[in-house]
């Protein structure tokens, strides 16, 4: 009897006999996330088709670009079977050849060891290869209470601690990246505003707002202080006002704004600000963006998505991230011309399009952990949908209404970061800001 080996690659099927065909009838995966990566139980049903007479399939293989996968507990039709695992190719050896029209049920466990897992924004593949098209698919990823899904996905449902897909596998397969974040983190955050003064005499009044308040996070133990004792320190509902007598010996005042900021679903709070104030848009922006908004409405790619998700996906797909634009703060017109920018440009364009679509929106300023696990200044958006304020991030393509637990809200466009008034001899005043953030480990 002739024997054929089949290799099913994650990107294509390599068939060694043009007359032969192997059909995937069912593709099932139940996975749980682990500290090292992921552990999955696979159940795959295949059928041999169009095999020549007296010809059988002795094995088939699944190849992966991920080399650190351990396989175990292989069974073919409920009977233990042998396998080979070399150079990223998992080869299933049938106990007896599979003849034409015969089926085989293959079960195995795969432990995938990731090279890196981000603590605060975990990115998890939700993947079914294209060669499985037409098969009955059931994919489930089980997550712990310590994680929550923050990305939006077509045809993928999320309920309690389960993320799943059920149905026929589409022609292109399924290629999604799930974005997950911690359900609760308490950060120690300190923002230091350094006010540099040339030698002079006078009185300086500094209005320091209560940063961090107004987002979806909880704020506690907040204090505002200075490196030198003020002449007067007044506290209002939204600000602290510090007054200093300035003399030539004082060349720097540091305002320290400290707080414990708790993020994630365990600490999430609602915002009661009035949405009507966040619909303003200029006539020139209306003229520029109305044709674009119509294109977004008509684009079949965004067909079944909510309006704010359509807009966010458009912005994310049509702006190229380019660090050369850092600090330039482009206008909407300039963003449309360059089609490039950093987070501020993504947030600015989304903000204008959302308002044009009658979705109240604000640009949010704060901090977030970047790709190098380092906190950086960041901008995203807060929008009013379904009668509540939620946060979205067009730069990171987060449209579910939840951003990562490393997104720390500082302020929005309507709040001044620091207001300085000086009375006295003419002097140069410069303000620099720095920040320090650490995980308090209190959750």
PDB file of C-alpha atoms in Angstrom, residues 80-311:
ATOM      1  CA  UNK A  80      -2.642   6.625  22.040  1.00  0.00           C
ATOM      2  CA  UNK A  81      -0.448   7.508  19.089  1.00  0.00           C
ATOM      3  CA  UNK A  82       3.144   8.518  18.486  1.00  0.00           C
ATOM      4  CA  UNK A  83       4.361  11.846  17.183  1.00  0.00           C
ATOM      5  CA  UNK A  84       7.494  13.746  16.232  1.00  0.00           C
ATOM      6  CA  UNK A  85       8.222  17.367  17.128  1.00  0.00           C
ATOM      7  CA  UNK A  86      11.198  18.860  15.292  1.00  0.00           C
ATOM      8  CA  UNK A  87      11.990  22.417  14.191  1.00  0.00           C
ATOM      9  CA  UNK A  88       8.474  23.640  14.849  1.00  0.00           C
ATOM     10  CA  UNK A  89       6.775  20.771  12.986  1.00  0.00           C
ATOM     11  CA  UNK A  90       4.394  18.525  14.948  1.00  0.00           C
ATOM     12  CA  UNK A  91       3.962  15.260  13.028  1.00  0.00           C
ATOM     13  CA  UNK A  92       1.130  12.912  13.986  1.00  0.00           C
ATOM     14  CA  UNK A  93       1.893   9.252  13.175  1.00  0.00           C
ATOM     15  CA  UNK A  94      -1.243   7.219  12.513  1.00  0.00           C
ATOM     16  CA  UNK A  95      -1.466   3.757  14.048  1.00  0.00           C
ATOM     17  CA  UNK A  96      -2.712   2.583  10.661  1.00  0.00           C
ATOM     18  CA  UNK A  97      -2.977   4.423   7.337  1.00  0.00           C
ATOM     19  CA  UNK A  98      -6.061   6.526   6.696  1.00  0.00           C
ATOM     20  CA  UNK A  99      -7.830   5.307   3.545  1.00  0.00           C
ATOM     21  CA  UNK A 100     -10.042   7.227   1.120  1.00  0.00           C
ATOM     22  CA  UNK A 101     -13.148   8.741   2.800  1.00  0.00           C
ATOM     23  CA  UNK A 102     -12.037   7.563   6.228  1.00  0.00           C
ATOM     24  CA  UNK A 103     -11.994  10.040   9.102  1.00  0.00           C
ATOM     25  CA  UNK A 104      -9.693  10.471  12.055  1.00  0.00           C
ATOM     26  CA  UNK A 105     -10.244  12.298  15.327  1.00  0.00           C
ATOM     27  CA  UNK A 106      -6.977  13.746  16.589  1.00  0.00           C
ATOM     28  CA  UNK A 107      -6.596  15.079  20.118  1.00  0.00           C
ATOM     29  CA  UNK A 108      -3.504  16.510  21.761  1.00  0.00           C
ATOM     30  CA  UNK A 109      -2.317  19.042  24.311  1.00  0.00           C
ATOM     31  CA  UNK A 110      -0.043  21.901  23.256  1.00  0.00           C
ATOM     32  CA  UNK A 111       1.858  24.045  25.746  1.00  0.00           C
ATOM     33  CA  UNK A 112       3.023  27.267  24.112  1.00  0.00           C
ATOM     34  CA  UNK A 113       5.889  29.048  25.882  1.00  0.00           C
ATOM     35  CA  UNK A 114       5.926  32.754  24.976  1.00  0.00           C
ATOM     36  CA  UNK A 115       9.129  34.732  24.694  1.00  0.00           C
ATOM     37  CA  UNK A 116       7.530  37.652  26.547  1.00  0.00           C
ATOM     38  CA  UNK A 117       4.260  38.395  28.328  1.00  0.00           C
ATOM     39  CA  UNK A 118       3.460  42.020  29.110  1.00  0.00           C
ATOM     40  CA  UNK A 119       2.108  42.356  32.629  1.00  0.00           C
ATOM     41  CA  UNK A 120      -0.366  45.163  31.961  1.00  0.00           C
ATOM     42  CA  UNK A 121      -1.305  44.640  28.297  1.00  0.00           C
ATOM     43  CA  UNK A 122      -1.267  41.000  27.322  1.00  0.00           C
ATOM     44  CA  UNK A 123      -1.701  40.300  23.605  1.00  0.00           C
ATOM     45  CA  UNK A 124      -3.088  36.862  22.868  1.00  0.00           C
ATOM     46  CA  UNK A 125      -3.500  35.269  19.411  1.00  0.00           C
ATOM     47  CA  UNK A 126      -6.966  34.016  18.512  1.00  0.00           C
ATOM     48  CA  UNK A 127      -6.044  32.064  15.440  1.00  0.00           C
ATOM     49  CA  UNK A 128      -7.432  29.452  13.080  1.00  0.00           C
ATOM     50  CA  UNK A 129      -5.463  28.876   9.844  1.00  0.00           C
ATOM     51  CA  UNK A 130      -7.079  29.537   6.471  1.00  0.00           C
ATOM     52  CA  UNK A 131      -6.802  25.884   5.374  1.00  0.00           C
ATOM     53  CA  UNK A 132      -9.493  25.086   7.967  1.00  0.00           C
ATOM     54  CA  UNK A 133     -12.066  27.136   6.011  1.00  0.00           C
ATOM     55  CA  UNK A 134     -15.547  25.661   6.001  1.00  0.00           C
ATOM     56  CA  UNK A 135     -14.919  23.431   9.011  1.00  0.00           C
ATOM     57  CA  UNK A 136     -17.008  23.568  12.159  1.00  0.00           C
ATOM     58  CA  UNK A 137     -15.003  25.673  14.560  1.00  0.00           C
ATOM     59  CA  UNK A 138     -15.205  25.942  18.338  1.00  0.00           C
ATOM     60  CA  UNK A 139     -12.492  27.991  19.993  1.00  0.00           C
ATOM     61  CA  UNK A 140     -12.561  28.997  23.630  1.00  0.00           C
ATOM     62  CA  UNK A 141      -9.951  30.825  25.676  1.00  0.00           C
ATOM     63  CA  UNK A 142     -10.494  30.781  29.425  1.00  0.00           C
ATOM     64  CA  UNK A 143      -9.118  33.731  31.383  1.00  0.00           C
ATOM     65  CA  UNK A 144      -8.757  34.303  35.109  1.00  0.00           C
ATOM     66  CA  UNK A 145     -10.526  36.926  37.221  1.00  0.00           C
ATOM     67  CA  UNK A 146      -7.299  38.926  37.168  1.00  0.00           C
ATOM     68  CA  UNK A 147      -7.703  39.726  33.459  1.00  0.00           C
ATOM     69  CA  UNK A 148     -10.309  41.462  31.309  1.00  0.00           C
ATOM     70  CA  UNK A 149     -10.695  41.768  27.540  1.00  0.00           C
ATOM     71  CA  UNK A 150     -10.299  45.347  26.275  1.00  0.00           C
ATOM     72  CA  UNK A 151     -10.328  44.862  22.490  1.00  0.00           C
ATOM     73  CA  UNK A 152     -13.312  44.564  20.123  1.00  0.00           C
ATOM     74  CA  UNK A 153     -13.584  41.604  17.746  1.00  0.00           C
ATOM     75  CA  UNK A 154     -16.079  40.682  15.066  1.00  0.00           C
ATOM     76  CA  UNK A 155     -17.786  37.283  15.608  1.00  0.00           C
ATOM     77  CA  UNK A 156     -15.892  36.677  18.854  1.00  0.00           C
ATOM     78  CA  UNK A 157     -17.940  36.751  22.044  1.00  0.00           C
ATOM     79  CA  UNK A 158     -16.846  37.393  25.604  1.00  0.00           C
ATOM     80  CA  UNK A 159     -18.809  36.250  28.621  1.00  0.00           C
ATOM     81  CA  UNK A 160     -17.638  36.006  32.206  1.00  0.00           C
ATOM     82  CA  UNK A 161     -14.193  34.369  32.002  1.00  0.00           C
ATOM     83  CA  UNK A 162     -14.550  32.929  28.509  1.00  0.00           C
ATOM     84  CA  UNK A 163     -13.703  34.321  25.059  1.00  0.00           C
ATOM     85  CA  UNK A 164     -15.093  32.159  22.281  1.00  0.00           C
ATOM     86  CA  UNK A 165     -16.021  31.584  18.654  1.00  0.00           C
ATOM     87  CA  UNK A 166     -18.550  29.059  17.337  1.00  0.00           C
ATOM     88  CA  UNK A 167     -19.477  28.568  13.700  1.00  0.00           C
ATOM     89  CA  UNK A 168     -18.078  27.842  10.266  1.00  0.00           C
ATOM     90  CA  UNK A 169     -14.501  28.950   9.799  1.00  0.00           C
ATOM     91  CA  UNK A 170     -14.446  31.723   7.159  1.00  0.00           C
ATOM     92  CA  UNK A 171     -12.398  31.564   3.973  1.00  0.00           C
ATOM     93  CA  UNK A 172      -9.581  33.671   5.417  1.00  0.00           C
ATOM     94  CA  UNK A 173      -9.514  31.755   8.699  1.00  0.00           C
ATOM     95  CA  UNK A 174      -9.460  33.703  11.958  1.00  0.00           C
ATOM     96  CA  UNK A 175      -6.538  36.009  12.673  1.00  0.00           C
ATOM     97  CA  UNK A 176      -7.212  38.216  15.683  1.00  0.00           C
ATOM     98  CA  UNK A 177      -5.079  39.550  18.505  1.00  0.00           C
ATOM     99  CA  UNK A 178      -6.922  39.717  21.817  1.00  0.00           C
ATOM    100  CA  UNK A 179      -5.798  42.485  24.140  1.00  0.00           C
ATOM    101  CA  UNK A 180      -6.140  41.773  27.838  1.00  0.00           C
ATOM    102  CA  UNK A 181      -5.294  43.829  30.886  1.00  0.00           C
ATOM    103  CA  UNK A 182      -5.161  43.459  34.653  1.00  0.00           C
ATOM    104  CA  UNK A 183      -8.482  43.809  36.414  1.00  0.00           C
ATOM    105  CA  UNK A 184      -6.920  46.002  39.081  1.00  0.00           C
ATOM    106  CA  UNK A 185      -3.691  47.896  39.745  1.00  0.00           C
ATOM    107  CA  UNK A 186      -2.895  50.558  42.341  1.00  0.00           C
ATOM    108  CA  UNK A 187      -0.208  52.967  41.168  1.00  0.00           C
ATOM    109  CA  UNK A 188       1.843  55.421  43.189  1.00  0.00           C
ATOM    110  CA  UNK A 189       1.934  58.457  40.907  1.00  0.00           C
ATOM    111  CA  UNK A 190       3.861  61.690  41.383  1.00  0.00           C
ATOM    112  CA  UNK A 191       3.879  64.606  38.949  1.00  0.00           C
ATOM    113  CA  UNK A 192       6.537  67.233  39.646  1.00  0.00           C
ATOM    114  CA  UNK A 193       6.284  70.648  38.019  1.00  0.00           C
ATOM    115  CA  UNK A 194       9.590  72.513  38.188  1.00  0.00           C
ATOM    116  CA  UNK A 195       9.240  76.294  37.977  1.00  0.00           C
ATOM    117  CA  UNK A 196      12.589  77.910  37.236  1.00  0.00           C
ATOM    118  CA  UNK A 197      12.967  81.596  38.111  1.00  0.00           C
ATOM    119  CA  UNK A 198      15.722  84.080  37.321  1.00  0.00           C
ATOM    120  CA  UNK A 199      17.008  86.058  40.324  1.00  0.00           C
ATOM    121  CA  UNK A 200      14.261  88.498  41.222  1.00  0.00           C
ATOM    122  CA  UNK A 201      11.916  89.792  43.910  1.00  0.00           C
ATOM    123  CA  UNK A 202       8.143  89.472  43.959  1.00  0.00           C
ATOM    124  CA  UNK A 203       5.162  87.290  44.759  1.00  0.00           C
ATOM    125  CA  UNK A 204       4.238  84.126  42.902  1.00  0.00           C
ATOM    126  CA  UNK A 205       0.795  82.510  42.992  1.00  0.00           C
ATOM    127  CA  UNK A 206       0.602  78.953  41.695  1.00  0.00           C
ATOM    128  CA  UNK A 207      -2.733  77.263  41.041  1.00  0.00           C
ATOM    129  CA  UNK A 208      -2.248  73.495  41.031  1.00  0.00           C
ATOM    130  CA  UNK A 209      -5.312  71.482  39.934  1.00  0.00           C
ATOM    131  CA  UNK A 210      -6.180  68.093  41.344  1.00  0.00           C
ATOM    132  CA  UNK A 211      -4.846  65.931  38.547  1.00  0.00           C
ATOM    133  CA  UNK A 212      -6.008  62.330  38.006  1.00  0.00           C
ATOM    134  CA  UNK A 213      -9.650  63.131  38.839  1.00  0.00           C
ATOM    135  CA  UNK A 214     -12.333  62.965  36.166  1.00  0.00           C
ATOM    136  CA  UNK A 215     -11.363  59.707  34.505  1.00  0.00           C
ATOM    137  CA  UNK A 216     -12.615  56.173  35.126  1.00  0.00           C
ATOM    138  CA  UNK A 217     -10.030  55.517  37.838  1.00  0.00           C
ATOM    139  CA  UNK A 218     -10.204  55.803  41.623  1.00  0.00           C
ATOM    140  CA  UNK A 219      -7.974  58.392  43.312  1.00  0.00           C
ATOM    141  CA  UNK A 220      -7.014  58.376  46.972  1.00  0.00           C
ATOM    142  CA  UNK A 221      -4.494  59.877  49.371  1.00  0.00           C
ATOM    143  CA  UNK A 222      -3.864  62.818  47.047  1.00  0.00           C
ATOM    144  CA  UNK A 223      -1.603  65.611  48.233  1.00  0.00           C
ATOM    145  CA  UNK A 224      -0.236  68.785  46.682  1.00  0.00           C
ATOM    146  CA  UNK A 225       2.924  70.237  48.163  1.00  0.00           C
ATOM    147  CA  UNK A 226       6.105  72.120  47.349  1.00  0.00           C
ATOM    148  CA  UNK A 227       9.814  71.875  47.976  1.00  0.00           C
ATOM    149  CA  UNK A 228       9.721  75.135  49.958  1.00  0.00           C
ATOM    150  CA  UNK A 229       7.136  76.296  52.476  1.00  0.00           C
ATOM    151  CA  UNK A 230       4.551  78.660  50.916  1.00  0.00           C
ATOM    152  CA  UNK A 231       3.440  81.959  52.400  1.00  0.00           C
ATOM    153  CA  UNK A 232      -0.142  80.799  51.951  1.00  0.00           C
ATOM    154  CA  UNK A 233      -1.733  77.481  50.959  1.00  0.00           C
ATOM    155  CA  UNK A 234      -5.455  77.504  50.103  1.00  0.00           C
ATOM    156  CA  UNK A 235      -7.512  74.456  49.163  1.00  0.00           C
ATOM    157  CA  UNK A 236     -10.585  74.661  46.913  1.00  0.00           C
ATOM    158  CA  UNK A 237     -12.835  72.007  45.393  1.00  0.00           C
ATOM    159  CA  UNK A 238     -10.697  71.621  42.265  1.00  0.00           C
ATOM    160  CA  UNK A 239      -7.335  73.264  43.035  1.00  0.00           C
ATOM    161  CA  UNK A 240      -4.734  74.115  45.604  1.00  0.00           C
ATOM    162  CA  UNK A 241      -3.450  77.706  45.476  1.00  0.00           C
ATOM    163  CA  UNK A 242       0.054  78.256  46.814  1.00  0.00           C
ATOM    164  CA  UNK A 243       1.582  81.726  47.271  1.00  0.00           C
ATOM    165  CA  UNK A 244       5.325  82.297  47.643  1.00  0.00           C
ATOM    166  CA  UNK A 245       7.484  85.325  48.437  1.00  0.00           C
ATOM    167  CA  UNK A 246      10.263  85.277  45.838  1.00  0.00           C
ATOM    168  CA  UNK A 247      13.769  86.616  46.420  1.00  0.00           C
ATOM    169  CA  UNK A 248      17.066  86.198  44.510  1.00  0.00           C
ATOM    170  CA  UNK A 249      17.953  83.132  46.612  1.00  0.00           C
ATOM    171  CA  UNK A 250      14.958  81.226  45.247  1.00  0.00           C
ATOM    172  CA  UNK A 251      15.559  79.982  41.698  1.00  0.00           C
ATOM    173  CA  UNK A 252      13.320  76.917  41.636  1.00  0.00           C
ATOM    174  CA  UNK A 253       9.943  75.915  43.043  1.00  0.00           C
ATOM    175  CA  UNK A 254       8.805  72.321  42.662  1.00  0.00           C
ATOM    176  CA  UNK A 255       5.099  71.557  42.951  1.00  0.00           C
ATOM    177  CA  UNK A 256       4.509  67.912  43.840  1.00  0.00           C
ATOM    178  CA  UNK A 257       1.152  66.352  42.967  1.00  0.00           C
ATOM    179  CA  UNK A 258       0.978  62.861  44.479  1.00  0.00           C
ATOM    180  CA  UNK A 259      -1.770  60.250  44.634  1.00  0.00           C
ATOM    181  CA  UNK A 260      -2.603  56.584  44.659  1.00  0.00           C
ATOM    182  CA  UNK A 261      -4.368  55.907  41.364  1.00  0.00           C
ATOM    183  CA  UNK A 262      -6.315  52.641  41.099  1.00  0.00           C
ATOM    184  CA  UNK A 263      -7.142  51.386  37.595  1.00  0.00           C
ATOM    185  CA  UNK A 264      -8.948  48.372  36.138  1.00  0.00           C
ATOM    186  CA  UNK A 265     -12.471  47.019  36.545  1.00  0.00           C
ATOM    187  CA  UNK A 266     -12.061  46.498  40.300  1.00  0.00           C
ATOM    188  CA  UNK A 267     -11.697  50.252  40.770  1.00  0.00           C
ATOM    189  CA  UNK A 268     -13.557  51.670  37.762  1.00  0.00           C
ATOM    190  CA  UNK A 269     -15.925  54.585  38.433  1.00  0.00           C
ATOM    191  CA  UNK A 270     -18.459  56.450  36.302  1.00  0.00           C
ATOM    192  CA  UNK A 271     -18.106  60.070  35.271  1.00  0.00           C
ATOM    193  CA  UNK A 272     -20.993  62.514  35.639  1.00  0.00           C
ATOM    194  CA  UNK A 273     -19.770  65.367  33.431  1.00  0.00           C
ATOM    195  CA  UNK A 274     -22.292  66.918  31.042  1.00  0.00           C
ATOM    196  CA  UNK A 275     -21.904  65.515  27.489  1.00  0.00           C
ATOM    197  CA  UNK A 276     -23.357  68.608  25.777  1.00  0.00           C
ATOM    198  CA  UNK A 277     -20.117  70.512  26.363  1.00  0.00           C
ATOM    199  CA  UNK A 278     -18.150  68.054  24.251  1.00  0.00           C
ATOM    200  CA  UNK A 279     -19.767  68.425  20.836  1.00  0.00           C
ATOM    201  CA  UNK A 280     -18.142  71.650  19.619  1.00  0.00           C
ATOM    202  CA  UNK A 281     -16.503  71.511  16.195  1.00  0.00           C
ATOM    203  CA  UNK A 282     -15.380  74.288  13.854  1.00  0.00           C
ATOM    204  CA  UNK A 283     -16.955  74.943  10.464  1.00  0.00           C
ATOM    205  CA  UNK A 284     -13.667  74.255   8.694  1.00  0.00           C
ATOM    206  CA  UNK A 285     -13.415  70.864  10.434  1.00  0.00           C
ATOM    207  CA  UNK A 286     -16.999  70.079   9.411  1.00  0.00           C
ATOM    208  CA  UNK A 287     -16.203  70.839   5.782  1.00  0.00           C
ATOM    209  CA  UNK A 288     -13.036  68.738   5.861  1.00  0.00           C
ATOM    210  CA  UNK A 289     -14.480  65.748   7.670  1.00  0.00           C
ATOM    211  CA  UNK A 290     -18.036  65.393   6.330  1.00  0.00           C
ATOM    212  CA  UNK A 291     -16.914  63.520   3.154  1.00  0.00           C
ATOM    213  CA  UNK A 292     -14.678  61.274   5.268  1.00  0.00           C
ATOM    214  CA  UNK A 293     -17.484  60.448   7.687  1.00  0.00           C
ATOM    215  CA  UNK A 294     -19.689  59.457   4.732  1.00  0.00           C
ATOM    216  CA  UNK A 295     -16.954  57.098   3.492  1.00  0.00           C
ATOM    217  CA  UNK A 296     -16.739  55.540   6.948  1.00  0.00           C
ATOM    218  CA  UNK A 297     -20.506  54.958   6.964  1.00  0.00           C
ATOM    219  CA  UNK A 298     -20.402  53.277   3.545  1.00  0.00           C
ATOM    220  CA  UNK A 299     -17.257  51.176   4.051  1.00  0.00           C
ATOM    221  CA  UNK A 300     -18.321  47.475   4.138  1.00  0.00           C
ATOM    222  CA  UNK A 301     -15.235  46.707   6.217  1.00  0.00           C
ATOM    223  CA  UNK A 302     -16.895  48.428   9.165  1.00  0.00           C
ATOM    224  CA  UNK A 303     -20.418  47.286   8.292  1.00  0.00           C
ATOM    225  CA  UNK A 304     -21.676  45.724  11.541  1.00  0.00           C
ATOM    226  CA  UNK A 305     -19.631  47.783  13.985  1.00  0.00           C
ATOM    227  CA  UNK A 306     -20.971  50.507  16.309  1.00  0.00           C
ATOM    228  CA  UNK A 307     -20.421  54.024  14.980  1.00  0.00           C
ATOM    229  CA  UNK A 308     -17.654  54.990  17.413  1.00  0.00           C
ATOM    230  CA  UNK A 309     -15.811  51.746  16.586  1.00  0.00           C
ATOM    231  CA  UNK A 310     -16.094  52.459  12.854  1.00  0.00           C
ATOM    232  CA  UNK A 311     -14.545  55.890  13.395  1.00  0.00           C
TER     233      UNK A 311
END
